[in-house]
Amino acid sequence: MAEKKPIIGVSADIGVEEASNFPGHRQTFVYEDYVKAVEAAGGVPIVLPVTRDEEIIKQHAEEIDGLLLSGGVDINPLEYGEEPLENQGAIFPERDEFEIALVKAVIELEKPVFAICRGIQIMNIAYGGTLYQDLEYAPEHTLKHQQGSGRPGDESHTVFVEKGSWLHGIFGEEVRTNSFHHQAIKDVAAGFKVTAKSKDGIIEGIEKEGDCSIVGVQWHPERMADERDDMLRLFKHLVKEAS
Ligand code: MN
C-alpha cells in the first residue's frame, strides 16, 4: 500500500450568499486554487471552517500535518493594538480570532505553516507584529500592489529575496510575482525575519528564525502554481515538511 499523504488544513473564509435561493446565508469556502495547489504538491487538503470553539481549534491542529493559511479580507486593527483608519476595508473579526488561535496551536505542535497574503499578516499579528491598514499609510510605498491585470497568474511586480534565506533557495535573488493586496506588514513579529521585499520596500516574505518550515508570502502563489514550478515548490515544501 502506498504511504499515506500528509493532511494539509486550509483555513476557510466566510462568504455571504448574494444571488441564490438563500440570500444572506453564510458560507464556508476556500478558493479552489489553494486545494488544487496542495493536491499538485502531493498533500491531501481539508478545509478548516471558522470557529471560536477552542477545543475544535485544538483538535484541528492535532489532526492536520501542516497548515495553509489562505487569503481574504482585512484584519481587525484592534488585533494589533490600533484603531481603524479610514482606508481599512471589510473585516470578519471571528475569522481573525480563529486563525490567530489556529496558527499558534499548529506552531506550538511544531508543525509546518505556509501563509499566503492575509495569512502572512495573520501569522505576523499572532506573534505580536503589526500591519499598515492601507499601503497609503506606508511611507516607503510607491508601487501598485493591487495589480492591473485581472488574470491572477500574471506577473505584476518584482520581489527581491534575502540571500541565505529559505525563499532564496527557491527563487534566487529576485522573482516576479502577482500582487493583490492593499495592506502589508509594518513591524515584523519577534522571532520572524523579513526575507523578501518589493522594490519600494514593502514586506513580501517572512520566515521564522531558524525554522524554514514556517514561511509566509504576501503574493498569491496558488494562482501561479499551475504554470510556475517555482511557485508550486512552495507548496511541495509545506507537504514535505508535513510528512
Ligand atoms: Mn505586492
PDB file of C-alpha atoms and ligand atoms in Angstrom:
ATOM      1  CA  MET A   1       0.000   0.000   0.000  1.00  0.00           C
ATOM      2  CA  ALA A   2       1.236   3.473  -0.859  1.00  0.00           C
ATOM      3  CA  GLU A   3       2.356   5.611   2.031  1.00  0.00           C
ATOM      4  CA  LYS A   4      -0.341   7.970   3.297  1.00  0.00           C
ATOM      5  CA  LYS A   5      -0.104  11.530   2.059  1.00  0.00           C
ATOM      6  CA  PRO A   6       0.128  14.346   4.620  1.00  0.00           C
ATOM      7  CA  ILE A   7      -3.068  16.196   5.501  1.00  0.00           C
ATOM      8  CA  ILE A   8      -2.876  19.926   4.887  1.00  0.00           C
ATOM      9  CA  GLY A   9      -5.520  22.022   6.644  1.00  0.00           C
ATOM     10  CA  VAL A  10      -6.589  25.044   4.615  1.00  0.00           C
ATOM     11  CA  SER A  11      -8.119  27.814   6.710  1.00  0.00           C
ATOM     12  CA  ALA A  12     -11.542  28.717   5.348  1.00  0.00           C
ATOM     13  CA  ASP A  13     -13.066  32.050   4.524  1.00  0.00           C
ATOM     14  CA  ILE A  14     -16.603  33.208   5.304  1.00  0.00           C
ATOM     15  CA  GLY A  15     -18.831  34.161   2.402  1.00  0.00           C
ATOM     16  CA  VAL A  16     -22.272  35.670   2.351  1.00  0.00           C
ATOM     17  CA  GLU A  17     -24.633  34.432  -0.355  1.00  0.00           C
ATOM     18  CA  GLU A  18     -25.910  37.185  -2.628  1.00  0.00           C
ATOM     19  CA  ALA A  19     -27.855  35.783  -5.569  1.00  0.00           C
ATOM     20  CA  SER A  20     -29.458  32.460  -4.814  1.00  0.00           C
ATOM     21  CA  ASN A  21     -32.377  30.860  -3.060  1.00  0.00           C
ATOM     22  CA  PHE A  22     -30.804  31.816   0.284  1.00  0.00           C
ATOM     23  CA  PRO A  23     -29.750  35.487   0.204  1.00  0.00           C
ATOM     24  CA  GLY A  24     -27.770  36.479   3.270  1.00  0.00           C
ATOM     25  CA  HIS A  25     -26.863  32.875   4.028  1.00  0.00           C
ATOM     26  CA  ARG A  26     -23.290  32.404   5.200  1.00  0.00           C
ATOM     27  CA  GLN A  27     -20.859  30.055   3.503  1.00  0.00           C
ATOM     28  CA  THR A  28     -17.660  28.299   4.495  1.00  0.00           C
ATOM     29  CA  PHE A  29     -15.377  28.344   1.474  1.00  0.00           C
ATOM     30  CA  VAL A  30     -11.872  28.365   0.078  1.00  0.00           C
ATOM     31  CA  TYR A  31     -10.884  29.246  -3.463  1.00  0.00           C
ATOM     32  CA  GLU A  32     -10.129  26.130  -5.448  1.00  0.00           C
ATOM     33  CA  ASP A  33      -6.575  27.283  -6.340  1.00  0.00           C
ATOM     34  CA  TYR A  34      -5.480  26.555  -2.751  1.00  0.00           C
ATOM     35  CA  VAL A  35      -6.738  22.982  -2.669  1.00  0.00           C
ATOM     36  CA  LYS A  36      -5.523  22.281  -6.216  1.00  0.00           C
ATOM     37  CA  ALA A  37      -2.028  23.547  -5.322  1.00  0.00           C
ATOM     38  CA  VAL A  38      -1.936  21.293  -2.240  1.00  0.00           C
ATOM     39  CA  GLU A  39      -3.065  18.315  -4.318  1.00  0.00           C
ATOM     40  CA  ALA A  40      -0.490  19.067  -7.023  1.00  0.00           C
ATOM     41  CA  ALA A  41       2.173  19.237  -4.309  1.00  0.00           C
ATOM     42  CA  GLY A  42       1.288  15.754  -3.023  1.00  0.00           C
ATOM     43  CA  GLY A  43      -0.823  16.640   0.005  1.00  0.00           C
ATOM     44  CA  VAL A  44      -4.434  15.930   0.972  1.00  0.00           C
ATOM     45  CA  PRO A  45      -6.261  19.238   1.505  1.00  0.00           C
ATOM     46  CA  ILE A  46      -9.012  19.584   4.072  1.00  0.00           C
ATOM     47  CA  VAL A  47     -10.940  22.767   4.752  1.00  0.00           C
ATOM     48  CA  LEU A  48     -10.947  24.111   8.313  1.00  0.00           C
ATOM     49  CA  PRO A  49     -14.086  26.188   8.915  1.00  0.00           C
ATOM     50  CA  VAL A  50     -14.016  29.344  11.025  1.00  0.00           C
ATOM     51  CA  THR A  51     -14.906  28.694  14.651  1.00  0.00           C
ATOM     52  CA  ARG A  52     -14.425  30.330  18.027  1.00  0.00           C
ATOM     53  CA  ASP A  53     -14.529  26.954  19.809  1.00  0.00           C
ATOM     54  CA  GLU A  54     -11.089  26.437  21.369  1.00  0.00           C
ATOM     55  CA  GLU A  55     -11.477  22.670  21.594  1.00  0.00           C
ATOM     56  CA  ILE A  56     -12.283  22.396  17.902  1.00  0.00           C
ATOM     57  CA  ILE A  57      -9.306  24.589  17.010  1.00  0.00           C
ATOM     58  CA  LYS A  58      -7.039  22.434  19.181  1.00  0.00           C
ATOM     59  CA  GLN A  59      -8.315  19.274  17.533  1.00  0.00           C
ATOM     60  CA  HIS A  60      -7.843  20.752  14.038  1.00  0.00           C
ATOM     61  CA  ALA A  61      -4.226  21.499  14.952  1.00  0.00           C
ATOM     62  CA  GLU A  62      -3.698  17.980  16.252  1.00  0.00           C
ATOM     63  CA  GLU A  63      -5.239  16.202  13.302  1.00  0.00           C
ATOM     64  CA  ILE A  64      -3.566  18.040  10.427  1.00  0.00           C
ATOM     65  CA  ASP A  65       0.075  17.549   9.416  1.00  0.00           C
ATOM     66  CA  GLY A  66       0.542  21.080   8.111  1.00  0.00           C
ATOM     67  CA  LEU A  67      -1.381  24.349   7.790  1.00  0.00           C
ATOM     68  CA  LEU A  68      -2.046  26.559   4.794  1.00  0.00           C
ATOM     69  CA  LEU A  69      -3.320  29.984   5.888  1.00  0.00           C
ATOM     70  CA  SER A  70      -5.349  31.322   2.983  1.00  0.00           C
ATOM     71  CA  GLY A  71      -6.043  34.847   1.790  1.00  0.00           C
ATOM     72  CA  GLY A  72      -9.088  37.003   2.414  1.00  0.00           C
ATOM     73  CA  VAL A  73     -10.350  40.280   3.791  1.00  0.00           C
ATOM     74  CA  ASP A  74      -8.595  42.761   6.089  1.00  0.00           C
ATOM     75  CA  ILE A  75      -7.714  42.010   9.699  1.00  0.00           C
ATOM     76  CA  ASN A  76      -9.342  43.905  12.545  1.00  0.00           C
ATOM     77  CA  PRO A  77      -6.720  46.508  13.594  1.00  0.00           C
ATOM     78  CA  LEU A  78      -7.803  46.094  17.232  1.00  0.00           C
ATOM     79  CA  GLU A  79      -5.981  42.727  16.999  1.00  0.00           C
ATOM     80  CA  TYR A  80      -2.683  44.626  16.736  1.00  0.00           C
ATOM     81  CA  GLY A  81      -3.484  47.490  19.033  1.00  0.00           C
ATOM     82  CA  GLU A  82      -4.639  50.093  16.526  1.00  0.00           C
ATOM     83  CA  GLU A  83      -7.866  51.975  15.971  1.00  0.00           C
ATOM     84  CA  PRO A  84      -9.400  51.648  12.474  1.00  0.00           C
ATOM     85  CA  LEU A  85      -8.238  54.210   9.910  1.00  0.00           C
ATOM     86  CA  GLU A  86     -10.351  55.473   7.041  1.00  0.00           C
ATOM     87  CA  ASN A  87      -8.897  53.172   4.338  1.00  0.00           C
ATOM     88  CA  GLN A  88      -9.297  49.935   6.246  1.00  0.00           C
ATOM     89  CA  GLY A  89     -11.517  47.540   4.281  1.00  0.00           C
ATOM     90  CA  ALA A  90     -14.106  44.930   5.230  1.00  0.00           C
ATOM     91  CA  ILE A  91     -13.290  42.709   8.230  1.00  0.00           C
ATOM     92  CA  PHE A  92     -14.528  39.436   9.738  1.00  0.00           C
ATOM     93  CA  PRO A  93     -13.289  39.575  13.349  1.00  0.00           C
ATOM     94  CA  GLU A  94     -14.304  35.986  14.088  1.00  0.00           C
ATOM     95  CA  ARG A  95     -12.068  34.722  11.288  1.00  0.00           C
ATOM     96  CA  ASP A  96      -9.174  36.740  12.762  1.00  0.00           C
ATOM     97  CA  GLU A  97      -9.668  35.153  16.179  1.00  0.00           C
ATOM     98  CA  PHE A  98      -9.961  31.687  14.647  1.00  0.00           C
ATOM     99  CA  GLU A  99      -6.817  31.912  12.533  1.00  0.00           C
ATOM    100  CA  ILE A 100      -4.708  33.552  15.236  1.00  0.00           C
ATOM    101  CA  ALA A 101      -5.585  30.735  17.656  1.00  0.00           C
ATOM    102  CA  LEU A 102      -5.123  28.100  14.932  1.00  0.00           C
ATOM    103  CA  VAL A 103      -1.685  29.198  13.731  1.00  0.00           C
ATOM    104  CA  LYS A 104      -0.437  29.421  17.315  1.00  0.00           C
ATOM    105  CA  ALA A 105      -1.754  25.928  18.089  1.00  0.00           C
ATOM    106  CA  VAL A 106      -0.121  24.483  14.959  1.00  0.00           C
ATOM    107  CA  ILE A 107       3.260  26.125  15.594  1.00  0.00           C
ATOM    108  CA  GLU A 108       3.084  25.056  19.251  1.00  0.00           C
ATOM    109  CA  LEU A 109       2.853  21.463  17.974  1.00  0.00           C
ATOM    110  CA  GLU A 110       5.909  22.110  15.754  1.00  0.00           C
ATOM    111  CA  LYS A 111       4.002  21.522  12.540  1.00  0.00           C
ATOM    112  CA  PRO A 112       4.731  23.461   9.343  1.00  0.00           C
ATOM    113  CA  VAL A 113       2.820  26.532   8.191  1.00  0.00           C
ATOM    114  CA  PHE A 114       2.659  28.215   4.817  1.00  0.00           C
ATOM    115  CA  ALA A 115       0.871  31.561   4.997  1.00  0.00           C
ATOM    116  CA  ILE A 116      -0.415  33.421   1.940  1.00  0.00           C
ATOM    117  CA  CYS A 117      -1.418  37.105   1.647  1.00  0.00           C
ATOM    118  CA  ARG A 118      -3.835  37.691   4.541  1.00  0.00           C
ATOM    119  CA  GLY A 119      -2.187  34.570   6.020  1.00  0.00           C
ATOM    120  CA  ILE A 120       1.267  36.185   6.328  1.00  0.00           C
ATOM    121  CA  GLN A 121      -0.442  39.111   8.034  1.00  0.00           C
ATOM    122  CA  ILE A 122      -2.335  36.852  10.455  1.00  0.00           C
ATOM    123  CA  MET A 123       0.826  34.917  11.354  1.00  0.00           C
ATOM    124  CA  ASN A 124       2.679  38.191  11.944  1.00  0.00           C
ATOM    125  CA  ILE A 125      -0.074  39.538  14.201  1.00  0.00           C
ATOM    126  CA  ALA A 126      -0.381  36.264  16.102  1.00  0.00           C
ATOM    127  CA  TYR A 127       3.213  36.753  17.273  1.00  0.00           C
ATOM    128  CA  GLY A 128       2.960  40.461  18.076  1.00  0.00           C
ATOM    129  CA  GLY A 129       3.626  42.177  14.747  1.00  0.00           C
ATOM    130  CA  THR A 130       1.609  44.985  13.151  1.00  0.00           C
ATOM    131  CA  LEU A 131       0.225  45.982   9.736  1.00  0.00           C
ATOM    132  CA  TYR A 132      -0.232  49.009   7.578  1.00  0.00           C
ATOM    133  CA  GLN A 133      -4.019  49.232   7.396  1.00  0.00           C
ATOM    134  CA  ASP A 134      -3.582  50.541   3.876  1.00  0.00           C
ATOM    135  CA  LEU A 135      -0.444  50.969   1.788  1.00  0.00           C
ATOM    136  CA  GLU A 136      -1.189  54.703   1.584  1.00  0.00           C
ATOM    137  CA  TYR A 137      -0.062  54.838   5.222  1.00  0.00           C
ATOM    138  CA  ALA A 138       3.309  53.208   4.434  1.00  0.00           C
ATOM    139  CA  PRO A 139       5.869  55.975   3.874  1.00  0.00           C
ATOM    140  CA  GLU A 140       8.015  53.750   1.625  1.00  0.00           C
ATOM    141  CA  HIS A 141       5.112  52.702  -0.592  1.00  0.00           C
ATOM    142  CA  THR A 142       5.308  53.843  -4.231  1.00  0.00           C
ATOM    143  CA  LEU A 143       4.261  50.828  -6.356  1.00  0.00           C
ATOM    144  CA  LYS A 144       0.885  49.431  -7.369  1.00  0.00           C
ATOM    145  CA  HIS A 145       0.249  46.310  -5.260  1.00  0.00           C
ATOM    146  CA  GLN A 146      -3.316  45.778  -6.437  1.00  0.00           C
ATOM    147  CA  GLN A 147      -2.359  44.613  -9.877  1.00  0.00           C
ATOM    148  CA  GLY A 148      -3.920  45.949 -13.050  1.00  0.00           C
ATOM    149  CA  SER A 149      -4.165  42.554 -14.721  1.00  0.00           C
ATOM    150  CA  GLY A 150      -7.271  40.629 -13.798  1.00  0.00           C
ATOM    151  CA  ARG A 151      -5.611  37.376 -14.867  1.00  0.00           C
ATOM    152  CA  PRO A 152      -4.492  36.082 -11.471  1.00  0.00           C
ATOM    153  CA  GLY A 153      -1.417  34.194 -12.700  1.00  0.00           C
ATOM    154  CA  ASP A 154       0.122  37.231 -14.407  1.00  0.00           C
ATOM    155  CA  GLU A 155       3.342  38.665 -13.009  1.00  0.00           C
ATOM    156  CA  SER A 156       2.873  42.164 -11.633  1.00  0.00           C
ATOM    157  CA  HIS A 157       5.956  43.307  -9.694  1.00  0.00           C
ATOM    158  CA  THR A 158       9.413  42.094  -8.720  1.00  0.00           C
ATOM    159  CA  VAL A 159      10.201  40.665  -5.286  1.00  0.00           C
ATOM    160  CA  PHE A 160      13.787  40.825  -4.000  1.00  0.00           C
ATOM    161  CA  VAL A 161      14.827  37.902  -1.821  1.00  0.00           C
ATOM    162  CA  GLU A 162      17.311  37.969   1.072  1.00  0.00           C
ATOM    163  CA  LYS A 163      20.493  35.979   0.486  1.00  0.00           C
ATOM    164  CA  GLY A 164      20.784  32.936   2.708  1.00  0.00           C
ATOM    165  CA  SER A 165      17.042  32.735   3.335  1.00  0.00           C
ATOM    166  CA  TRP A 166      14.933  29.679   2.549  1.00  0.00           C
ATOM    167  CA  LEU A 167      12.990  31.634  -0.092  1.00  0.00           C
ATOM    168  CA  HIS A 168      16.322  32.473  -1.758  1.00  0.00           C
ATOM    169  CA  GLY A 169      16.861  28.755  -2.241  1.00  0.00           C
ATOM    170  CA  ILE A 170      13.646  28.620  -4.271  1.00  0.00           C
ATOM    171  CA  PHE A 171      13.765  31.874  -6.198  1.00  0.00           C
ATOM    172  CA  GLY A 172      17.322  33.212  -6.092  1.00  0.00           C
ATOM    173  CA  GLU A 173      17.754  36.953  -5.723  1.00  0.00           C
ATOM    174  CA  GLU A 174      14.572  38.101  -7.419  1.00  0.00           C
ATOM    175  CA  VAL A 175      11.275  36.788  -8.681  1.00  0.00           C
ATOM    176  CA  ARG A 176       8.300  38.311 -10.439  1.00  0.00           C
ATOM    177  CA  THR A 177       5.029  37.729  -8.625  1.00  0.00           C
ATOM    178  CA  ASN A 178       1.396  38.686  -8.819  1.00  0.00           C
ATOM    179  CA  SER A 179       0.136  41.199  -6.248  1.00  0.00           C
ATOM    180  CA  PHE A 180      -3.357  41.524  -4.781  1.00  0.00           C
ATOM    181  CA  HIS A 181      -3.073  43.418  -1.515  1.00  0.00           C
ATOM    182  CA  HIS A 182      -3.652  46.884  -0.083  1.00  0.00           C
ATOM    183  CA  GLN A 183      -2.307  46.073   3.387  1.00  0.00           C
ATOM    184  CA  ALA A 184       1.161  44.836   4.371  1.00  0.00           C
ATOM    185  CA  ILE A 185       3.326  44.067   7.388  1.00  0.00           C
ATOM    186  CA  LYS A 186       4.579  47.152   9.236  1.00  0.00           C
ATOM    187  CA  ASP A 187       6.514  45.778  12.241  1.00  0.00           C
ATOM    188  CA  VAL A 188       7.617  42.170  11.848  1.00  0.00           C
ATOM    189  CA  ALA A 189       6.879  39.929  14.839  1.00  0.00           C
ATOM    190  CA  ALA A 190       9.695  38.932  17.200  1.00  0.00           C
ATOM    191  CA  GLY A 191      11.104  35.561  16.171  1.00  0.00           C
ATOM    192  CA  PHE A 192      10.478  36.191  12.472  1.00  0.00           C
ATOM    193  CA  LYS A 193      12.747  37.716   9.842  1.00  0.00           C
ATOM    194  CA  VAL A 194      11.906  39.577   6.665  1.00  0.00           C
ATOM    195  CA  THR A 195      13.247  37.581   3.732  1.00  0.00           C
ATOM    196  CA  ALA A 196      11.592  39.259   0.742  1.00  0.00           C
ATOM    197  CA  LYS A 197      10.565  42.799  -0.225  1.00  0.00           C
ATOM    198  CA  SER A 198       9.262  44.613  -3.280  1.00  0.00           C
ATOM    199  CA  LYS A 199      11.334  47.416  -4.812  1.00  0.00           C
ATOM    200  CA  ASP A 200       9.514  50.038  -2.729  1.00  0.00           C
ATOM    201  CA  GLY A 201      10.423  48.210   0.473  1.00  0.00           C
ATOM    202  CA  ILE A 202       7.049  46.606   1.198  1.00  0.00           C
ATOM    203  CA  ILE A 203       7.453  43.290   3.029  1.00  0.00           C
ATOM    204  CA  GLU A 204       6.607  40.380   0.710  1.00  0.00           C
ATOM    205  CA  GLY A 205       8.016  37.385   2.612  1.00  0.00           C
ATOM    206  CA  ILE A 206       8.845  36.331   6.176  1.00  0.00           C
ATOM    207  CA  GLU A 207      10.304  33.181   7.732  1.00  0.00           C
ATOM    208  CA  LYS A 208      10.509  32.041  11.334  1.00  0.00           C
ATOM    209  CA  GLU A 209      14.052  32.454  12.585  1.00  0.00           C
ATOM    210  CA  GLY A 210      15.897  29.144  12.473  1.00  0.00           C
ATOM    211  CA  ASP A 211      12.879  27.262  11.122  1.00  0.00           C
ATOM    212  CA  CYS A 212      12.233  27.126   7.384  1.00  0.00           C
ATOM    213  CA  SER A 213       9.019  25.146   7.900  1.00  0.00           C
ATOM    214  CA  ILE A 214       7.210  28.374   8.878  1.00  0.00           C
ATOM    215  CA  VAL A 215       7.025  30.679   5.858  1.00  0.00           C
ATOM    216  CA  GLY A 216       4.720  33.437   4.652  1.00  0.00           C
ATOM    217  CA  VAL A 217       4.422  35.351   1.383  1.00  0.00           C
ATOM    218  CA  GLN A 218       2.366  38.412   0.519  1.00  0.00           C
ATOM    219  CA  TRP A 219       1.590  37.403  -3.080  1.00  0.00           C
ATOM    220  CA  HIS A 220      -0.660  34.573  -4.310  1.00  0.00           C
ATOM    221  CA  PRO A 221       1.495  31.601  -5.432  1.00  0.00           C
ATOM    222  CA  GLU A 222      -1.569  29.324  -5.530  1.00  0.00           C
ATOM    223  CA  ARG A 223      -2.811  31.345  -8.522  1.00  0.00           C
ATOM    224  CA  MET A 224       0.513  30.798 -10.351  1.00  0.00           C
ATOM    225  CA  ALA A 225       1.333  27.231  -9.297  1.00  0.00           C
ATOM    226  CA  ASP A 226      -0.357  25.555 -12.258  1.00  0.00           C
ATOM    227  CA  GLU A 227       2.077  27.240 -14.651  1.00  0.00           C
ATOM    228  CA  ARG A 228       5.076  28.019 -12.479  1.00  0.00           C
ATOM    229  CA  ASP A 229       7.217  25.293 -10.978  1.00  0.00           C
ATOM    230  CA  ASP A 230       8.923  27.706  -8.537  1.00  0.00           C
ATOM    231  CA  MET A 231       5.519  28.658  -7.085  1.00  0.00           C
ATOM    232  CA  LEU A 232       4.470  25.002  -6.832  1.00  0.00           C
ATOM    233  CA  ARG A 233       7.684  24.294  -4.917  1.00  0.00           C
ATOM    234  CA  LEU A 234       6.412  26.481  -2.065  1.00  0.00           C
ATOM    235  CA  PHE A 235       3.535  24.032  -1.615  1.00  0.00           C
ATOM    236  CA  LYS A 236       5.769  20.983  -2.101  1.00  0.00           C
ATOM    237  CA  HIS A 237       7.925  22.295   0.730  1.00  0.00           C
ATOM    238  CA  LEU A 238       4.894  22.545   3.036  1.00  0.00           C
ATOM    239  CA  VAL A 239       3.875  18.982   2.151  1.00  0.00           C
ATOM    240  CA  LYS A 240       7.413  17.670   2.598  1.00  0.00           C
ATOM    241  CA  GLU A 241       7.766  19.331   5.994  1.00  0.00           C
ATOM    242  CA  ALA A 242       4.370  17.886   6.960  1.00  0.00           C
ATOM    243  CA  SER A 243       5.483  14.322   6.103  1.00  0.00           C
TER     244      SER A 243
HETATM  245 MN    MN B   1       2.916  43.212  -3.589  1.00  0.00          MN
END
